[in-house]
């Protein structure tokens, strides 16, 4: 079948029994799928978590009135290089959340760029098209290759919208004593460790999912397994 040839999967229970059905489900929901090797061709380096070659055209499509200079200004405001690894993961995630969603409150600042219209000072920039959801770029990959300061991690499944890694999913065998706990306390905890270089993946994360194929729970960054809720 299509799934047997389309997906790059490890020959493990997690890969065959958990990853594969989930990828099939996302494919049927019209997500674009790229293998690790295919996606790496779209990245300048494996230490980057945003797929800029998808973000740039997505911003141009959603904000057709903006020039290339303005698009560059917008990207600079959420670019990984703007946020040091030493920053608080939770505080930085909250700051970026405000930028990605366009919220403007005492806590959140939306993305604005200099206006080229003399009658206006700034232009608001939309990162996602909430009014027309299908106009966004939906991408999923598995075994995402992310280099930190010294070594790699390979999160099982990462979902990107307009090149932004919004969801990270860990898959575990259902015959483990507690597969959800292992995914949360072993994998997610490791990925978020400070001073390792991987935690910036979670600067942009909206939520994480732990699944064993028959049970799935989701949580936000910094949450322990007791705070993960049924999917």
PDB file of N, CA and C in Angstrom, residues 74-128:
ATOM      1  N   UNK A  74       9.654  40.932   9.333  1.00  0.00           N
ATOM      2  CA  UNK A  74       8.756  40.088  10.131  1.00  0.00           C
ATOM      3  C   UNK A  74       9.466  38.823  10.586  1.00  0.00           C
ATOM      4  N   UNK A  75      10.184  38.188   9.677  1.00  0.00           N
ATOM      5  CA  UNK A  75      10.888  36.944  10.021  1.00  0.00           C
ATOM      6  C   UNK A  75      11.933  37.196  11.089  1.00  0.00           C
ATOM      7  N   UNK A  76      12.602  38.331  11.013  1.00  0.00           N
ATOM      8  CA  UNK A  76      13.621  38.664  12.016  1.00  0.00           C
ATOM      9  C   UNK A  76      13.043  38.667  13.423  1.00  0.00           C
ATOM     10  N   UNK A  77      11.771  39.033  13.563  1.00  0.00           N
ATOM     11  CA  UNK A  77      11.172  39.148  14.891  1.00  0.00           C
ATOM     12  C   UNK A  77      10.861  37.804  15.539  1.00  0.00           C
ATOM     13  N   UNK A  78      10.824  36.737  14.734  1.00  0.00           N
ATOM     14  CA  UNK A  78      10.605  35.406  15.318  1.00  0.00           C
ATOM     15  C   UNK A  78      11.750  34.455  14.973  1.00  0.00           C
ATOM     16  N   UNK A  79      12.795  34.976  14.355  1.00  0.00           N
ATOM     17  CA  UNK A  79      13.928  34.133  13.959  1.00  0.00           C
ATOM     18  C   UNK A  79      14.605  33.562  15.198  1.00  0.00           C
ATOM     19  N   UNK A  80      15.081  32.342  15.073  1.00  0.00           N
ATOM     20  CA  UNK A  80      15.744  31.673  16.201  1.00  0.00           C
ATOM     21  C   UNK A  80      16.916  32.466  16.754  1.00  0.00           C
ATOM     22  N   UNK A  81      17.620  33.173  15.898  1.00  0.00           N
ATOM     23  CA  UNK A  81      18.789  33.922  16.343  1.00  0.00           C
ATOM     24  C   UNK A  81      18.414  35.099  17.244  1.00  0.00           C
ATOM     25  N   UNK A  82      17.126  35.449  17.269  1.00  0.00           N
ATOM     26  CA  UNK A  82      16.659  36.535  18.136  1.00  0.00           C
ATOM     27  C   UNK A  82      16.468  36.068  19.579  1.00  0.00           C
ATOM     28  N   UNK A  83      16.512  34.751  19.799  1.00  0.00           N
ATOM     29  CA  UNK A  83      16.204  34.204  21.129  1.00  0.00           C
ATOM     30  C   UNK A  83      17.345  33.281  21.578  1.00  0.00           C
ATOM     31  N   UNK A  84      18.089  33.720  22.550  1.00  0.00           N
ATOM     32  CA  UNK A  84      19.227  32.952  23.052  1.00  0.00           C
ATOM     33  C   UNK A  84      18.756  31.678  23.759  1.00  0.00           C
ATOM     34  N   UNK A  85      19.580  30.642  23.687  1.00  0.00           N
ATOM     35  CA  UNK A  85      19.267  29.394  24.371  1.00  0.00           C
ATOM     36  C   UNK A  85      19.136  29.588  25.882  1.00  0.00           C
ATOM     37  N   UNK A  86      19.831  30.578  26.409  1.00  0.00           N
ATOM     38  CA  UNK A  86      19.834  30.793  27.854  1.00  0.00           C
ATOM     39  C   UNK A  86      18.533  31.384  28.378  1.00  0.00           C
ATOM     40  N   UNK A  87      17.663  31.826  27.484  1.00  0.00           N
ATOM     41  CA  UNK A  87      16.393  32.408  27.914  1.00  0.00           C
ATOM     42  C   UNK A  87      15.487  31.346  28.530  1.00  0.00           C
ATOM     43  N   UNK A  88      14.581  31.800  29.384  1.00  0.00           N
ATOM     44  CA  UNK A  88      13.595  30.904  29.965  1.00  0.00           C
ATOM     45  C   UNK A  88      12.740  30.301  28.865  1.00  0.00           C
ATOM     46  N   UNK A  89      12.636  28.985  28.861  1.00  0.00           N
ATOM     47  CA  UNK A  89      11.860  28.295  27.843  1.00  0.00           C
ATOM     48  C   UNK A  89      10.391  28.709  27.894  1.00  0.00           C
ATOM     49  N   UNK A  90       9.838  28.757  29.093  1.00  0.00           N
ATOM     50  CA  UNK A  90       8.419  29.068  29.255  1.00  0.00           C
ATOM     51  C   UNK A  90       8.134  30.535  28.920  1.00  0.00           C
ATOM     52  N   UNK A  91       8.963  31.449  29.408  1.00  0.00           N
ATOM     53  CA  UNK A  91       8.748  32.869  29.125  1.00  0.00           C
ATOM     54  C   UNK A  91       8.908  33.165  27.640  1.00  0.00           C
ATOM     55  N   UNK A  92       9.902  32.546  27.010  1.00  0.00           N
ATOM     56  CA  UNK A  92      10.131  32.779  25.584  1.00  0.00           C
ATOM     57  C   UNK A  92       8.991  32.195  24.759  1.00  0.00           C
ATOM     58  N   UNK A  93       8.508  31.029  25.147  1.00  0.00           N
ATOM     59  CA  UNK A  93       7.374  30.422  24.457  1.00  0.00           C
ATOM     60  C   UNK A  93       6.164  31.355  24.525  1.00  0.00           C
ATOM     61  N   UNK A  94       5.950  31.961  25.679  1.00  0.00           N
ATOM     62  CA  UNK A  94       4.813  32.865  25.839  1.00  0.00           C
ATOM     63  C   UNK A  94       4.982  34.105  24.957  1.00  0.00           C
ATOM     64  N   UNK A  95       6.192  34.641  24.899  1.00  0.00           N
ATOM     65  CA  UNK A  95       6.462  35.807  24.061  1.00  0.00           C
ATOM     66  C   UNK A  95       6.202  35.493  22.596  1.00  0.00           C
ATOM     67  N   UNK A  96       6.708  34.343  22.134  1.00  0.00           N
ATOM     68  CA  UNK A  96       6.548  33.960  20.740  1.00  0.00           C
ATOM     69  C   UNK A  96       5.091  33.624  20.442  1.00  0.00           C
ATOM     70  N   UNK A  97       4.390  33.051  21.411  1.00  0.00           N
ATOM     71  CA  UNK A  97       2.964  32.748  21.232  1.00  0.00           C
ATOM     72  C   UNK A  97       2.201  34.016  20.865  1.00  0.00           C
ATOM     73  N   UNK A  98       2.492  35.108  21.564  1.00  0.00           N
ATOM     74  CA  UNK A  98       1.826  36.372  21.268  1.00  0.00           C
ATOM     75  C   UNK A  98       2.120  36.847  19.861  1.00  0.00           C
ATOM     76  N   UNK A  99       3.364  36.670  19.419  1.00  0.00           N
ATOM     77  CA  UNK A  99       3.739  37.093  18.072  1.00  0.00           C
ATOM     78  C   UNK A  99       3.075  36.220  17.011  1.00  0.00           C
ATOM     79  N   UNK A 100       3.045  34.910  17.250  1.00  0.00           N
ATOM     80  CA  UNK A 100       2.475  34.002  16.264  1.00  0.00           C
ATOM     81  C   UNK A 100       0.965  34.162  16.119  1.00  0.00           C
ATOM     82  N   UNK A 101       0.298  34.470  17.209  1.00  0.00           N
ATOM     83  CA  UNK A 101      -1.161  34.584  17.177  1.00  0.00           C
ATOM     84  C   UNK A 101      -1.636  36.004  16.888  1.00  0.00           C
ATOM     85  N   UNK A 102      -0.722  36.981  16.950  1.00  0.00           N
ATOM     86  CA  UNK A 102      -1.099  38.357  16.671  1.00  0.00           C
ATOM     87  C   UNK A 102      -1.789  39.049  17.817  1.00  0.00           C
ATOM     88  N   UNK A 103      -1.653  38.518  19.027  1.00  0.00           N
ATOM     89  CA  UNK A 103      -2.295  39.132  20.185  1.00  0.00           C
ATOM     90  C   UNK A 103      -1.600  40.440  20.556  1.00  0.00           C
ATOM     91  N   UNK A 104      -2.385  41.410  20.969  1.00  0.00           N
ATOM     92  CA  UNK A 104      -1.846  42.683  21.411  1.00  0.00           C
ATOM     93  C   UNK A 104      -2.468  43.032  22.760  1.00  0.00           C
ATOM     94  N   UNK A 105      -1.730  42.736  23.818  1.00  0.00           N
ATOM     95  CA  UNK A 105      -2.183  43.017  25.178  1.00  0.00           C
ATOM     96  C   UNK A 105      -0.998  43.546  25.973  1.00  0.00           C
ATOM     97  N   UNK A 106      -1.203  43.724  27.264  1.00  0.00           N
ATOM     98  CA  UNK A 106      -0.095  44.171  28.113  1.00  0.00           C
ATOM     99  C   UNK A 106       1.004  43.117  28.188  1.00  0.00           C
ATOM    100  N   UNK A 107       0.653  41.861  27.881  1.00  0.00           N
ATOM    101  CA  UNK A 107       1.628  40.764  27.937  1.00  0.00           C
ATOM    102  C   UNK A 107       2.164  40.390  26.562  1.00  0.00           C
ATOM    103  N   UNK A 108       1.385  40.621  25.511  1.00  0.00           N
ATOM    104  CA  UNK A 108       1.747  40.132  24.191  1.00  0.00           C
ATOM    105  C   UNK A 108       1.938  41.279  23.203  1.00  0.00           C
ATOM    106  N   UNK A 109       2.913  41.109  22.327  1.00  0.00           N
ATOM    107  CA  UNK A 109       3.189  42.084  21.284  1.00  0.00           C
ATOM    108  C   UNK A 109       3.123  41.399  19.930  1.00  0.00           C
ATOM    109  N   UNK A 110       2.254  41.857  19.036  1.00  0.00           N
ATOM    110  CA  UNK A 110       2.157  41.229  17.710  1.00  0.00           C
ATOM    111  C   UNK A 110       3.349  41.615  16.839  1.00  0.00           C
ATOM    112  N   UNK A 111       3.448  40.996  15.684  1.00  0.00           N
ATOM    113  CA  UNK A 111       4.498  41.345  14.744  1.00  0.00           C
ATOM    114  C   UNK A 111       4.042  42.541  13.912  1.00  0.00           C
ATOM    115  N   UNK A 112       4.842  43.593  13.942  1.00  0.00           N
ATOM    116  CA  UNK A 112       4.582  44.781  13.140  1.00  0.00           C
ATOM    117  C   UNK A 112       5.862  45.168  12.406  1.00  0.00           C
ATOM    118  N   UNK A 113       5.702  45.681  11.200  1.00  0.00           N
ATOM    119  CA  UNK A 113       6.857  46.127  10.419  1.00  0.00           C
ATOM    120  C   UNK A 113       6.613  47.557   9.965  1.00  0.00           C
ATOM    121  N   UNK A 114       7.699  48.222   9.577  1.00  0.00           N
ATOM    122  CA  UNK A 114       7.582  49.599   9.092  1.00  0.00           C
ATOM    123  C   UNK A 114       6.683  49.641   7.861  1.00  0.00           C
ATOM    124  N   UNK A 115       5.784  50.603   7.841  1.00  0.00           N
ATOM    125  CA  UNK A 115       4.873  50.738   6.708  1.00  0.00           C
ATOM    126  C   UNK A 115       5.548  51.490   5.557  1.00  0.00           C
ATOM    127  N   UNK A 116       5.258  51.061   4.344  1.00  0.00           N
ATOM    128  CA  UNK A 116       5.735  51.772   3.161  1.00  0.00           C
ATOM    129  C   UNK A 116       4.675  52.741   2.647  1.00  0.00           C
ATOM    130  N   UNK A 117       3.556  52.806   3.373  1.00  0.00           N
ATOM    131  CA  UNK A 117       2.481  53.751   3.084  1.00  0.00           C
ATOM    132  C   UNK A 117       2.700  54.982   3.974  1.00  0.00           C
ATOM    133  N   UNK A 118       2.930  56.159   3.410  1.00  0.00           N
ATOM    134  CA  UNK A 118       3.213  57.365   4.210  1.00  0.00           C
ATOM    135  C   UNK A 118       2.129  57.694   5.235  1.00  0.00           C
ATOM    136  N   UNK A 119       0.911  57.202   4.997  1.00  0.00           N
ATOM    137  CA  UNK A 119      -0.188  57.534   5.901  1.00  0.00           C
ATOM    138  C   UNK A 119      -0.224  56.632   7.142  1.00  0.00           C
ATOM    139  N   UNK A 120       0.603  55.580   7.159  1.00  0.00           N
ATOM    140  CA  UNK A 120       0.612  54.663   8.295  1.00  0.00           C
ATOM    141  C   UNK A 120       2.036  54.488   8.800  1.00  0.00           C
ATOM    142  N   UNK A 121       2.153  54.243  10.105  1.00  0.00           N
ATOM    143  CA  UNK A 121       3.479  54.041  10.693  1.00  0.00           C
ATOM    144  C   UNK A 121       3.903  52.578  10.638  1.00  0.00           C
ATOM    145  N   UNK A 122       2.939  51.661  10.930  1.00  0.00           N
ATOM    146  CA  UNK A 122       3.254  50.246  10.969  1.00  0.00           C
ATOM    147  C   UNK A 122       2.251  49.424  10.167  1.00  0.00           C
ATOM    148  N   UNK A 123       2.669  48.217   9.820  1.00  0.00           N
ATOM    149  CA  UNK A 123       1.791  47.217   9.208  1.00  0.00           C
ATOM    150  C   UNK A 123       1.807  45.972  10.094  1.00  0.00           C
ATOM    151  N   UNK A 124       0.627  45.440  10.380  1.00  0.00           N
ATOM    152  CA  UNK A 124       0.551  44.183  11.107  1.00  0.00           C
ATOM    153  C   UNK A 124       0.857  43.027  10.162  1.00  0.00           C
ATOM    154  N   UNK A 125       1.510  41.995  10.694  1.00  0.00           N
ATOM    155  CA  UNK A 125       1.868  40.828   9.891  1.00  0.00           C
ATOM    156  C   UNK A 125       1.211  39.590  10.483  1.00  0.00           C
ATOM    157  N   UNK A 126       0.503  38.850   9.647  1.00  0.00           N
ATOM    158  CA  UNK A 126      -0.124  37.604  10.076  1.00  0.00           C
ATOM    159  C   UNK A 126       0.808  36.429   9.766  1.00  0.00           C
ATOM    160  N   UNK A 127       1.020  35.589  10.758  1.00  0.00           N
ATOM    161  CA  UNK A 127       1.843  34.395  10.565  1.00  0.00           C
ATOM    162  C   UNK A 127       0.984  33.232  10.080  1.00  0.00           C
ATOM    163  N   UNK A 128      -0.255  33.171  10.562  1.00  0.00           N
ATOM    164  CA  UNK A 128      -1.196  32.132  10.145  1.00  0.00           C
ATOM    165  C   UNK A 128      -2.460  32.782   9.595  1.00  0.00           C
TER     166      UNK A 128
END
